[in-house]
GROMACS .gro file of C-alpha atoms in nm:
model
  503
    1MET     CA    1  14.702   7.886   8.912
    2ASN     CA    2  14.525   8.162   8.894
    3LEU     CA    3  14.460   8.179   8.474
    4MET     CA    4  14.455   8.588   8.468
    5LEU     CA    5  14.680   8.940   8.430
    6PRO     CA    6  14.814   9.125   8.745
    7SER     CA    7  14.519   9.398   8.614
    8ALA     CA    8  14.234   9.131   8.694
    9ARG     CA    9  14.290   9.184   9.068
   10ARG     CA   10  14.091   9.410   9.280
   11LYS     CA   11  14.035   9.499   9.668
   12ASP     CA   12  13.820   9.331   9.888
   13GLY     CA   13  13.468   9.467   9.865
   14GLU     CA   14  13.514   9.638   9.541
   15LYS     CA   15  13.360   9.554   9.172
   16GLN     CA   16  13.601   9.345   8.946
   17PRO     CA   17  13.808   9.594   8.744
   18CYS     CA   18  13.679   9.690   8.423
   19ILE     CA   19  13.645  10.001   8.187
   20LYS     CA   20  13.307  10.225   8.271
   21ILE     CA   21  13.138  10.293   7.931
   22TRP     CA   22  12.780  10.482   8.073
   23LYS     CA   23  12.637  10.243   8.210
   24PHE     CA   24  12.840   9.925   8.099
   25ASP     CA   25  13.137   9.788   8.280
   26LEU     CA   26  13.361   9.660   7.987
   27ARG     CA   27  13.588   9.332   8.052
   28ILE     CA   28  13.828   9.223   7.842
   29PRO     CA   29  13.960   8.805   7.924
   30PHE     CA   30  14.267   8.744   8.106
   31VAL     CA   31  14.325   9.153   8.170
   32HIS     CA   32  13.991   9.218   8.353
   33TYR     CA   33  13.940   8.856   8.466
   34GLU     CA   34  14.035   8.513   8.535
   35TRP     CA   35  14.001   8.199   8.310
   36GLU     CA   36  13.791   7.913   8.518
   37ILE     CA   37  13.851   7.604   8.413
   38PRO     CA   38  13.578   7.435   8.573
   39GLU     CA   39  13.306   7.611   8.352
   40MET     CA   40  13.560   7.592   8.051
   41VAL     CA   41  13.490   7.164   8.092
   42GLN     CA   42  13.135   7.227   8.168
   43ALA     CA   43  13.105   7.438   7.844
   44LEU     CA   44  13.272   7.133   7.652
   45VAL     CA   45  12.972   6.932   7.758
   46VAL     CA   46  12.620   7.201   7.748
   47PHE     CA   47  12.728   7.338   7.448
   48MET     CA   48  12.532   7.064   7.277
   49THR     CA   49  12.182   7.251   7.412
   50GLY     CA   50  12.243   7.574   7.224
   51SER     CA   51  12.369   7.381   6.887
   52ALA     CA   52  12.036   7.222   6.876
   53ALA     CA   53  11.905   7.550   6.718
   54THR     CA   54  12.096   7.399   6.389
   55ALA     CA   55  11.747   7.137   6.314
   56TYR     CA   56  11.523   7.424   6.440
   57LEU     CA   57  11.632   7.657   6.123
   58GLN     CA   58  11.664   7.357   5.899
   59ASP     CA   59  11.309   7.293   5.927
   60LEU     CA   60  11.148   7.640   5.936
   61PHE     CA   61  11.357   7.770   5.607
   62GLY     CA   62  11.540   7.495   5.457
   63PHE     CA   63  11.906   7.585   5.537
   64THR     CA   64  12.159   7.357   5.528
   65PHE     CA   65  12.371   7.236   5.824
   66GLU     CA   66  12.647   7.477   5.745
   67MET     CA   67  12.459   7.749   5.704
   68ALA     CA   68  12.222   7.664   6.031
   69LEU     CA   69  12.580   7.670   6.203
   70SER     CA   70  12.670   7.980   6.080
   71ILE     CA   71  12.364   8.165   6.248
   72VAL     CA   72  12.364   7.956   6.547
   73PHE     CA   73  12.763   8.010   6.589
   74VAL     CA   74  12.704   8.419   6.599
   75HIS     CA   75  12.373   8.352   6.810
   76GLU     CA   76  12.631   8.187   7.068
   77LEU     CA   77  12.854   8.445   7.013
   78LEU     CA   78  12.641   8.715   7.137
   79TYR     CA   79  12.570   8.556   7.448
   80MET     CA   80  12.915   8.705   7.523
   81VAL     CA   81  12.762   9.063   7.547
   82ASN     CA   82  12.588   9.076   7.844
   83ASN     CA   83  12.914   8.892   8.043
   84THR     CA   84  13.163   9.157   7.856
   85LEU     CA   85  12.916   9.471   7.959
   86GLY     CA   86  12.888   9.390   8.299
   87ASP     CA   87  12.558   9.165   8.325
   88PRO     CA   88  12.671   8.894   8.571
   89LEU     CA   89  12.377   8.660   8.433
   90ILE     CA   90  12.436   8.425   8.177
   91GLY     CA   91  12.229   8.494   7.882
   92GLY     CA   92  11.998   8.201   7.707
   93TRP     CA   93  11.728   8.169   7.445
   94ILE     CA   94  11.368   8.337   7.493
   95THR     CA   95  11.270   7.913   7.526
   96PRO     CA   96  10.885   7.928   7.618
   97ALA     CA   97  10.857   8.154   7.340
   98VAL     CA   98  10.969   7.897   7.065
   99PRO     CA   99  10.677   7.689   7.020
  100LEU     CA  100  10.458   8.044   6.948
  101ILE     CA  101  10.741   8.151   6.714
  102THR     CA  102  10.740   7.842   6.509
  103ALA     CA  103  10.335   7.834   6.536
  104PHE     CA  104  10.353   8.187   6.392
  105LEU     CA  105  10.631   8.164   6.122
  106LEU     CA  106  10.462   7.829   5.960
  107ASN     CA  107  10.146   8.118   5.861
  108TYR     CA  108  10.413   8.176   5.608
  109GLU     CA  109  10.499   7.988   5.315
  110PRO     CA  110  10.874   7.900   5.305
  111GLY     CA  111  11.049   8.182   5.122
  112PRO     CA  112  11.103   8.610   5.183
  113ASP     CA  113  10.793   8.643   5.367
  114ARG     CA  114  10.881   8.401   5.658
  115ALA     CA  115  11.273   8.572   5.681
  116TYR     CA  116  11.067   8.923   5.709
  117ALA     CA  117  10.831   8.771   6.000
  118LEU     CA  118  11.138   8.649   6.164
  119VAL     CA  119  11.346   8.931   6.115
  120GLY     CA  120  11.020   9.203   6.154
  121MET     CA  121  11.000   9.003   6.541
  122GLU     CA  122  11.337   9.021   6.616
  123LEU     CA  123  11.356   9.375   6.531
  124ILE     CA  124  11.115   9.487   6.740
  125LEU     CA  125  11.206   9.285   7.061
  126GLY     CA  126  11.530   9.473   7.016
  127LEU     CA  127  11.420   9.803   7.013
  128MET     CA  128  11.179   9.676   7.308
  129TYR     CA  129  11.464   9.591   7.543
  130VAL     CA  130  11.673   9.892   7.432
  131ILE     CA  131  11.398  10.168   7.473
  132PHE     CA  132  11.241   9.988   7.803
  133GLY     CA  133  11.617   9.967   7.938
  134VAL     CA  134  11.742  10.302   7.862
  135THR     CA  135  11.409  10.480   7.980
  136GLY     CA  136  11.396  10.240   8.273
  137ILE     CA  137  11.026  10.177   8.185
  138ALA     CA  138  11.013   9.811   8.165
  139THR     CA  139  10.885   9.722   8.496
  140LYS     CA  140  10.604   9.994   8.450
  141LEU     CA  141  10.515   9.872   8.132
  142VAL     CA  142  10.446   9.504   8.220
  143ASP     CA  143  10.288   9.641   8.531
  144LEU     CA  144   9.983   9.683   8.315
  145CYS     CA  145   9.970   9.328   8.207
  146PRO     CA  146   9.713   9.134   8.368
  147GLN     CA  147   9.837   8.825   8.569
  148SER     CA  148   9.604   8.599   8.380
  149LEU     CA  149   9.744   8.715   8.079
  150LYS     CA  150  10.078   8.627   8.180
  151ALA     CA  151  10.022   8.358   8.305
  152GLY     CA  152   9.803   8.236   7.962
  153ILE     CA  153  10.099   8.331   7.724
  154LEU     CA  154  10.309   8.090   7.973
  155ILE     CA  155  10.073   7.790   7.963
  156GLY     CA  156   9.987   7.863   7.614
  157SER     CA  157  10.326   7.816   7.482
  158GLY     CA  158  10.369   7.486   7.653
  159PHE     CA  159  10.029   7.356   7.482
  160ALA     CA  160  10.206   7.460   7.193
  161ALA     CA  161  10.546   7.275   7.244
  162CYS     CA  162  10.319   6.966   7.313
  163ALA     CA  163  10.094   6.991   6.998
  164GLY     CA  164  10.419   7.109   6.766
  165SER     CA  165  10.608   6.900   6.531
  166TYR     CA  166  10.934   6.841   6.836
  167GLY     CA  167  10.601   6.701   7.059
  168PHE     CA  168  10.289   6.474   6.976
  169ARG     CA  169  10.237   6.563   6.633
  170SER     CA  170  10.245   6.303   6.389
  171LEU     CA  171  10.454   6.192   6.132
  172ALA     CA  172  10.201   6.218   5.871
  173ASP     CA  173  10.226   6.590   6.007
  174GLY     CA  174  10.557   6.634   6.010
  175GLY     CA  175  10.631   6.528   6.361
  176LYS     CA  176  10.945   6.523   6.480
  177GLY     CA  177  10.938   6.414   6.829
  178PHE     CA  178  10.771   6.117   6.965
  179PHE     CA  179  10.631   5.973   6.686
  180MET     CA  180  10.943   6.011   6.550
  181TYR     CA  181  11.201   5.866   6.845
  182PRO     CA  182  10.938   5.705   7.087
  183ILE     CA  183  11.181   5.537   7.287
  184SER     CA  184  11.466   5.776   7.317
  185TRP     CA  185  11.237   6.057   7.310
  186SER     CA  186  11.029   5.889   7.562
  187ILE     CA  187  11.375   5.827   7.807
  188GLY     CA  188  11.528   6.154   7.750
  189ILE     CA  189  11.231   6.375   7.840
  190ALA     CA  190  11.162   6.114   8.175
  191LEU     CA  191  11.506   6.143   8.265
  192GLY     CA  192  11.564   6.510   8.249
  193LEU     CA  193  11.200   6.590   8.382
  194PHE     CA  194  11.360   6.384   8.695
  195LEU     CA  195  11.670   6.560   8.760
  196LEU     CA  196  11.531   6.918   8.717
  197PHE     CA  197  11.203   6.882   8.905
  198SER     CA  198  11.093   6.526   9.034
  199ASN     CA  199  11.065   6.550   9.410
  200GLY     CA  200  11.259   6.266   9.477
  201PHE     CA  201  11.578   6.402   9.312
  202GLY     CA  202  11.533   6.728   9.476
  203LYS     CA  203  11.532   6.579   9.796
  204VAL     CA  204  11.899   6.482   9.771
  205LYS     CA  205  12.057   6.667   9.501
  206PHE     CA  206  12.139   6.991   9.691
  207SER     CA  207  12.270   6.812  10.008
  208SER     CA  208  12.384   6.497   9.871
  209LYS     CA  209  12.764   6.467   9.936
  210ASN     CA  210  12.782   6.207   9.636
  211LYS     CA  211  13.029   6.342   9.321
  212ALA     CA  212  12.823   6.205   9.081
  213ILE     CA  213  12.490   6.342   9.248
  214LYS     CA  214  12.699   6.669   9.254
  215LEU     CA  215  12.802   6.643   8.888
  216LEU     CA  216  12.452   6.582   8.774
  217THR     CA  217  12.299   6.835   8.963
  218LYS     CA  218  12.571   7.086   8.774
  219ALA     CA  219  12.444   6.968   8.468
  220GLY     CA  220  12.120   7.066   8.423
  221PHE     CA  221  11.940   6.805   8.161
  222VAL     CA  222  12.301   6.753   7.968
  223PRO     CA  223  12.301   6.381   8.074
  224ALA     CA  224  11.949   6.310   7.941
  225ILE     CA  225  12.020   6.436   7.610
  226ILE     CA  226  12.346   6.230   7.599
  227VAL     CA  227  12.146   5.952   7.719
  228ALA     CA  228  11.891   5.950   7.499
  229GLY     CA  229  12.144   6.018   7.193
  230ILE     CA  230  12.308   5.702   7.293
  231ILE     CA  231  11.996   5.490   7.311
  232ALA     CA  232  11.902   5.653   6.999
  233MET     CA  233  12.224   5.536   6.829
  234VAL     CA  234  12.199   5.187   6.954
  235ILE     CA  235  11.831   5.114   6.883
  236GLY     CA  236  11.861   5.310   6.526
  237GLU     CA  237  11.629   5.571   6.588
  238CYS     CA  238  11.958   5.823   6.503
  239GLU     CA  239  12.165   5.800   6.294
  240LEU     CA  240  12.548   5.702   6.390
  241PRO     CA  241  12.803   5.975   6.365
  242ASP     CA  242  12.939   6.046   6.021
  243PHE     CA  243  13.329   6.177   6.014
  244SER     CA  244  13.354   6.112   5.667
  245ASP     CA  245  13.302   6.483   5.562
  246VAL     CA  246  13.542   6.591   5.821
  247HIS     CA  247  13.834   6.747   5.632
  248ALA     CA  248  13.958   7.005   5.858
  249PHE     CA  249  13.930   7.063   6.242
  250TRP     CA  250  13.809   7.426   6.232
  251PHE     CA  251  13.437   7.540   6.097
  252ASN     CA  252  13.464   7.855   5.894
  253PRO     CA  253  13.138   8.019   5.919
  254ILE     CA  254  13.219   8.325   5.682
  255PRO     CA  255  13.088   8.200   5.352
  256GLY     CA  256  12.731   8.074   5.498
  257LEU     CA  257  12.730   8.417   5.690
  258MET     CA  258  12.793   8.571   5.387
  259TRP     CA  259  12.470   8.407   5.251
  260VAL     CA  260  12.262   8.475   5.528
  261TRP     CA  261  12.368   8.867   5.537
  262GLN     CA  262  12.263   8.887   5.162
  263ASN     CA  263  11.931   8.672   5.189
  264PHE     CA  264  11.825   8.655   5.521
  265SER     CA  265  11.877   8.958   5.731
  266ILE     CA  266  11.792   9.378   5.708
  267VAL     CA  267  12.114   9.434   5.562
  268GLY     CA  268  12.074   9.250   5.273
  269THR     CA  269  11.721   9.211   5.202
  270GLY     CA  270  11.571   9.551   5.379
  271LEU     CA  271  11.339   9.612   5.611
  272PRO     CA  272  11.020   9.403   5.618
  273PRO     CA  273  10.714   9.550   5.487
  274LEU     CA  274  10.475   9.735   5.750
  275GLU     CA  275  10.196   9.486   5.673
  276ILE     CA  276  10.437   9.201   5.806
  277LEU     CA  277  10.548   9.410   6.084
  278ALA     CA  278  10.212   9.472   6.217
  279LYS     CA  279  10.170   9.120   6.277
  280ASP     CA  280  10.490   9.092   6.414
  281LEU     CA  281  10.419   9.325   6.740
  282PRO     CA  282  10.213   9.115   6.910
  283MET     CA  283  10.491   8.824   6.909
  284ALA     CA  284  10.736   9.065   7.001
  285ILE     CA  285  10.536   9.170   7.310
  286MET     CA  286  10.432   8.799   7.414
  287CYS     CA  287  10.843   8.731   7.390
  288TYR     CA  288  10.900   9.028   7.595
  289VAL     CA  289  10.668   8.970   7.846
  290ILE     CA  290  10.801   8.613   7.920
  291ALA     CA  291  11.152   8.805   7.935
  292PHE     CA  292  11.084   9.003   8.143
  293GLY     CA  293  10.980   8.721   8.410
  294ASP     CA  294  11.327   8.555   8.347
  295ILE     CA  295  11.495   8.920   8.425
  296VAL     CA  296  11.297   8.952   8.767
  297GLY     CA  297  11.389   8.624   8.846
  298GLY     CA  298  11.766   8.652   8.739
  299THR     CA  299  11.807   8.976   8.922
  300ALA     CA  300  11.669   8.850   9.235
  301PHE     CA  301  11.894   8.550   9.211
  302MET     CA  302  12.205   8.742   9.192
  303GLU     CA  303  12.085   8.960   9.464
  304ASP     CA  304  12.118   8.673   9.683
  305THR     CA  305  12.404   8.556   9.557
  306LYS     CA  306  12.572   8.863   9.680
  307ARG     CA  307  12.573   8.798  10.020
  308TYR     CA  308  12.731   8.474  10.003
  309ARG     CA  309  13.080   8.669   9.906
  310GLU     CA  310  13.169   8.962  10.070
  311ASP     CA  311  13.509   9.017   9.840
  312GLU     CA  312  13.340   9.140   9.510
  313TYR     CA  313  13.056   9.360   9.465
  314ILE     CA  314  12.824   9.290   9.194
  315ASP     CA  315  12.670   9.569   9.055
  316VAL     CA  316  12.295   9.400   8.944
  317ASP     CA  317  12.119   9.637   8.706
  318PRO     CA  318  11.813   9.532   8.525
  319ASP     CA  319  11.822   9.806   8.282
  320ARG     CA  320  12.132   9.690   8.140
  321THR     CA  321  12.058   9.392   8.107
  322ASN     CA  322  11.743   9.488   7.901
  323MET     CA  323  11.952   9.701   7.700
  324CYS     CA  324  12.200   9.392   7.648
  325CYS     CA  325  11.963   9.166   7.542
  326GLY     CA  326  11.822   9.461   7.290
  327PHE     CA  327  12.181   9.473   7.149
  328ARG     CA  328  12.188   9.087   7.064
  329ASN     CA  329  11.847   9.089   6.923
  330LEU     CA  330  11.913   9.395   6.732
  331ILE     CA  331  12.269   9.282   6.586
  332GLU     CA  332  12.086   8.954   6.455
  333ALA     CA  333  11.813   9.107   6.312
  334PHE     CA  334  12.056   9.291   6.093
  335PHE     CA  335  12.274   9.032   6.022
  336SER     CA  336  12.202   8.688   6.132
  337PRO     CA  337  11.836   8.609   6.253
  338THR     CA  338  11.761   8.341   6.468
  339CYS     CA  339  11.432   8.157   6.591
  340THR     CA  340  11.523   8.154   6.954
  341MET     CA  341  11.543   8.484   6.972
  342SER     CA  342  11.833   8.648   7.256
  343GLY     CA  343  11.663   8.625   7.621
  344PRO     CA  344  11.851   8.752   7.910
  345LEU     CA  345  11.882   8.385   8.128
  346TRP     CA  346  12.000   8.062   8.093
  347SER     CA  347  11.861   7.997   8.480
  348ALA     CA  348  12.017   7.601   8.512
  349MET     CA  349  12.378   7.741   8.427
  350THR     CA  350  12.324   8.081   8.612
  351VAL     CA  351  12.230   7.888   8.988
  352SER     CA  352  12.553   7.616   8.831
  353VAL     CA  353  12.810   7.918   8.833
  354ALA     CA  354  12.683   8.129   9.104
  355GLU     CA  355  12.664   7.805   9.349
  356ARG     CA  356  13.090   7.741   9.240
  357TYR     CA  357  13.114   8.124   9.308
  358LYS     CA  358  12.945   8.086   9.679
  359THR     CA  359  13.186   7.871   9.789
  360GLY     CA  360  13.473   8.117   9.805
  361LYS     CA  361  13.715   8.321   9.629
  362GLU     CA  362  14.002   8.019   9.653
  363ASN     CA  363  13.725   7.848   9.388
  364MET     CA  364  13.574   8.126   9.162
  365TYR     CA  365  13.789   8.462   9.219
  366SER     CA  366  13.544   8.674   9.048
  367ILE     CA  367  13.176   8.557   8.914
  368PHE     CA  368  13.238   8.725   8.557
  369GLY     CA  369  13.523   8.509   8.525
  370GLY     CA  370  13.313   8.211   8.589
  371SER     CA  371  12.982   8.337   8.336
  372CYS     CA  372  13.255   8.465   8.073
  373THR     CA  373  13.490   8.184   8.071
  374PHE     CA  374  13.159   7.960   8.012
  375ASN     CA  375  13.011   8.148   7.727
  376THR     CA  376  13.346   8.163   7.549
  377THR     CA  377  13.421   7.824   7.592
  378LYS     CA  378  13.085   7.751   7.410
  379TRP     CA  379  13.091   7.933   7.102
  380ILE     CA  380  13.416   7.797   7.029
  381CYS     CA  381  13.322   7.463   7.018
  382GLN     CA  382  13.086   7.542   6.765
  383LEU     CA  383  13.357   7.582   6.545
  384ILE     CA  384  13.512   7.237   6.603
  385VAL     CA  385  13.444   7.043   6.334
  386PRO     CA  386  13.493   6.679   6.478
  387LEU     CA  387  13.288   6.765   6.807
  388MET     CA  388  13.005   6.909   6.570
  389ALA     CA  389  13.001   6.554   6.360
  390LEU     CA  390  12.999   6.370   6.660
  391ILE     CA  391  12.647   6.542   6.794
  392ARG     CA  392  12.479   6.650   6.477
  393PRO     CA  393  12.263   6.340   6.432
  394ILE     CA  394  12.115   6.413   6.781
  395LEU     CA  395  12.059   6.776   6.753
  396PRO     CA  396  11.660   6.728   6.625
  397LEU     CA  397  11.601   6.500   6.928
  398ALA     CA  398  11.791   6.743   7.175
  399MET     CA  399  11.585   7.000   7.060
  400ALA     CA  400  11.301   6.815   7.095
  401GLN     CA  401  11.380   6.733   7.452
  402THR     CA  402  11.489   7.115   7.540
  403LEU     CA  403  11.122   7.240   7.413
  404MET     CA  404  10.933   6.935   7.626
  405ILE     CA  405  11.108   7.018   7.944
  406GLN     CA  406  11.030   7.389   7.901
  407ALA     CA  407  10.670   7.307   7.839
  408PHE     CA  408  10.651   7.124   8.149
  409GLY     CA  409  10.816   7.431   8.329
  410SER     CA  410  10.591   7.660   8.171
  411PHE     CA  411  10.335   7.489   8.289
  412TYR     CA  412  10.388   7.484   8.684
  413VAL     CA  413  10.490   7.853   8.654
  414GLY     CA  414  10.203   7.969   8.459
  415ILE     CA  415   9.948   7.783   8.677
  416ASN     CA  416  10.067   7.910   9.016
  417MET     CA  417  10.034   8.280   8.874
  418CYS     CA  418   9.694   8.260   8.932
  419ARG     CA  419   9.494   8.392   9.271
  420THR     CA  420   9.123   8.332   9.170
  421ASN     CA  421   8.917   8.133   9.006
  422VAL     CA  422   8.828   8.412   8.722
  423GLU     CA  423   9.215   8.429   8.685
  424ARG     CA  424   9.235   8.050   8.607
  425GLY     CA  425   8.909   8.106   8.351
  426VAL     CA  426   9.101   8.359   8.157
  427ALA     CA  427   9.424   8.208   8.189
  428GLY     CA  428   9.281   7.874   8.042
  429ILE     CA  429   9.083   8.033   7.768
  430THR     CA  430   9.405   8.273   7.663
  431ALA     CA  431   9.625   7.963   7.660
  432GLY     CA  432   9.422   7.731   7.461
  433ALA     CA  433   9.354   8.036   7.225
  434ILE     CA  434   9.753   8.081   7.155
  435GLY     CA  435   9.761   7.676   7.195
  436VAL     CA  436   9.550   7.627   6.916
  437CYS     CA  437   9.554   7.890   6.710
  438ALA     CA  438   9.753   7.895   6.376
  439ASN     CA  439   9.868   8.239   6.453
  440PRO     CA  440   9.950   8.279   6.822
  441SER     CA  441   9.853   8.675   6.793
  442TYR     CA  442   9.478   8.565   6.804
  443GLY     CA  443   9.544   8.416   7.171
  444LEU     CA  444   9.654   8.714   7.268
  445PHE     CA  445   9.425   8.938   7.164
  446VAL     CA  446   9.142   8.667   7.317
  447GLY     CA  447   9.327   8.689   7.661
  448ILE     CA  448   9.300   9.072   7.654
  449ALA     CA  449   8.928   9.106   7.527
  450LEU     CA  450   8.863   8.806   7.850
  451CYS     CA  451   9.083   9.058   8.088
  452LEU     CA  452   8.868   9.351   7.960
  453VAL     CA  453   8.532   9.154   8.044
  454MET     CA  454   8.578   8.915   8.330
  455GLU     CA  455   8.856   9.155   8.532
  456MET     CA  456   8.831   9.517   8.472
  457LEU     CA  457   8.457   9.573   8.322
  458ASN     CA  458   8.286   9.778   8.600
  459MET     CA  459   8.607   9.797   8.866
  460LYS     CA  460   8.690  10.151   9.004
  461ARG     CA  461   8.986  10.301   8.889
  462ASP     CA  462   9.143  10.196   9.227
  463GLU     CA  463   9.008   9.848   9.232
  464ARG     CA  464   9.235   9.797   8.882
  465ARG     CA  465   9.541   9.917   9.032
  466ALA     CA  466   9.532   9.735   9.339
  467ASN     CA  467   9.481   9.419   9.144
  468VAL     CA  468   9.731   9.514   8.896
  469GLU     CA  469  10.008   9.576   9.199
  470GLU     CA  470   9.845   9.259   9.391
  471GLY     CA  471   9.915   9.079   9.072
  472LEU     CA  472  10.274   9.157   8.972
  473GLU     CA  473  10.395   9.089   9.336
  474ILE     CA  474  10.266   8.740   9.311
  475TYR     CA  475  10.421   8.751   8.938
  476ILE     CA  476  10.731   8.877   9.115
  477HIS     CA  477  10.707   8.623   9.369
  478ASN     CA  478  10.675   8.275   9.149
  479THR     CA  479  10.946   8.408   8.904
  480ARG     CA  480  11.162   8.431   9.224
  481ALA     CA  481  11.080   8.089   9.367
  482GLU     CA  482  11.312   7.854   9.134
  483PHE     CA  483  11.579   8.039   9.265
  484GLU     CA  484  11.532   8.119   9.626
  485GLU     CA  485  11.444   7.723   9.674
  486VAL     CA  486  11.813   7.674   9.579
  487ALA     CA  487  11.964   7.965   9.746
  488ALA     CA  488  11.779   7.806  10.044
  489LYS     CA  489  11.902   7.460  10.021
  490ASP     CA  490  12.258   7.576   9.929
  491ALA     CA  491  12.228   7.782  10.310
  492ALA     CA  492  12.097   7.482  10.495
  493ALA     CA  493  12.362   7.249  10.325
  494ASP     CA  494  12.656   7.519  10.420
  495ALA     CA  495  12.487   7.523  10.767
  496LYS     CA  496  12.530   7.133  10.801
  497LYS     CA  497  12.903   7.180  10.699
  498LEU     CA  498  12.957   7.448  10.944
  499ALA     CA  499  12.787   7.295  11.227
  500LYS     CA  500  13.004   6.945  11.169
  501ALA     CA  501  13.342   7.161  11.078
  502ASN     CA  502  13.245   7.325  11.448
  503ARG     CA  503  13.190   6.957  11.606
   0.00000   0.00000   0.00000
């Protein structure tokens, strides 16, 4: 059964119907795309990953759960911006930057200055996205960033995650990771890393016909969060869900947002002081450098996905991706700031939706049906009070797992980006400075100084340009690597199925 109106039909080889507005393709549910039941069911499970940001906001700003949930609801709702305006990628946090943002914000005492620091960072990042997207100079600007500096930022974010409150920080220093949930934290992260990165599971997850394994592949590390949460409740590391305060089915975010608008946004408190904005600038640059890798990798993966379906033309435009992410960050800065920032890609879910899309028109009519259905269901889940009450006790644990698994990914991507021993040395010291310094911005300045002294001093202009161009090629290659590996394994599996069918 097709859950869409006749207006959502297209001719083979054409774009999915839309309302064209400048560089954007506006699409309305049912009118311009089909509602996909499998993606709706999947979102009912994985929505808890985004909900974990409530614990993060409560820790840094002392919000009540209801206030934090109101902010997270807006953040989840804004994921619709990308897909609704024609970007096929499923957006996500700028996850590797989260530990760095935490360390930076902790330099400010709880109160107006810490709020200003977050608002200013998201404002600058949003402006960078929009300006770079409109002018098309994003790639050129990131080209100027040396390979070793990019690697150092990623590796440094992994160090910051391990040393942060959700990693291996002691309880006496405010730790909310290993030392608070030693058993469930360890089991959950071990299982999550196994499902996502292990050689053993990687050999079977793309070729196995077992339905359970296929389900685990699509779910990413959410099964690990569920297992860790159940273990934590059974052994007493987490409390059991409390439904005594559940007096309604739907959550009303308006009261919480009214307070946020008045006390925690540009609308209510005005622009941050110039002194804070100046300190925010290096952090915003690091966030954008990290996000740029997601744009490159996501664009490459979607270009590869297009090869599997000739019945739909997918318009992939990195400039539009930049602008959509910029709109989301600017809206949040003005009305509802959040610590995770708004990034261009949730790689696990983009891959999951694309893999089902590749199986044919009869399984998923349009890529936008899958991505829009997923994101719509996800923000609706934030409003279901009994559902949120069920997962609320494990949200801090889920946040810890998310950051530690991201740290693993940051390490292997960052290390592979370096080509020479000099670059590895520069990246290592940069990462150490970013991870150890109370203010991660100092680490960025250390990295820039090292790049100038160790890699560019006494080099001729042509040599510096060749070095940067070669570095960009490797950077793009490595950010594409994970997606291309998935595509290659999927193609091999399809070839085996076709050969078996022909026999």
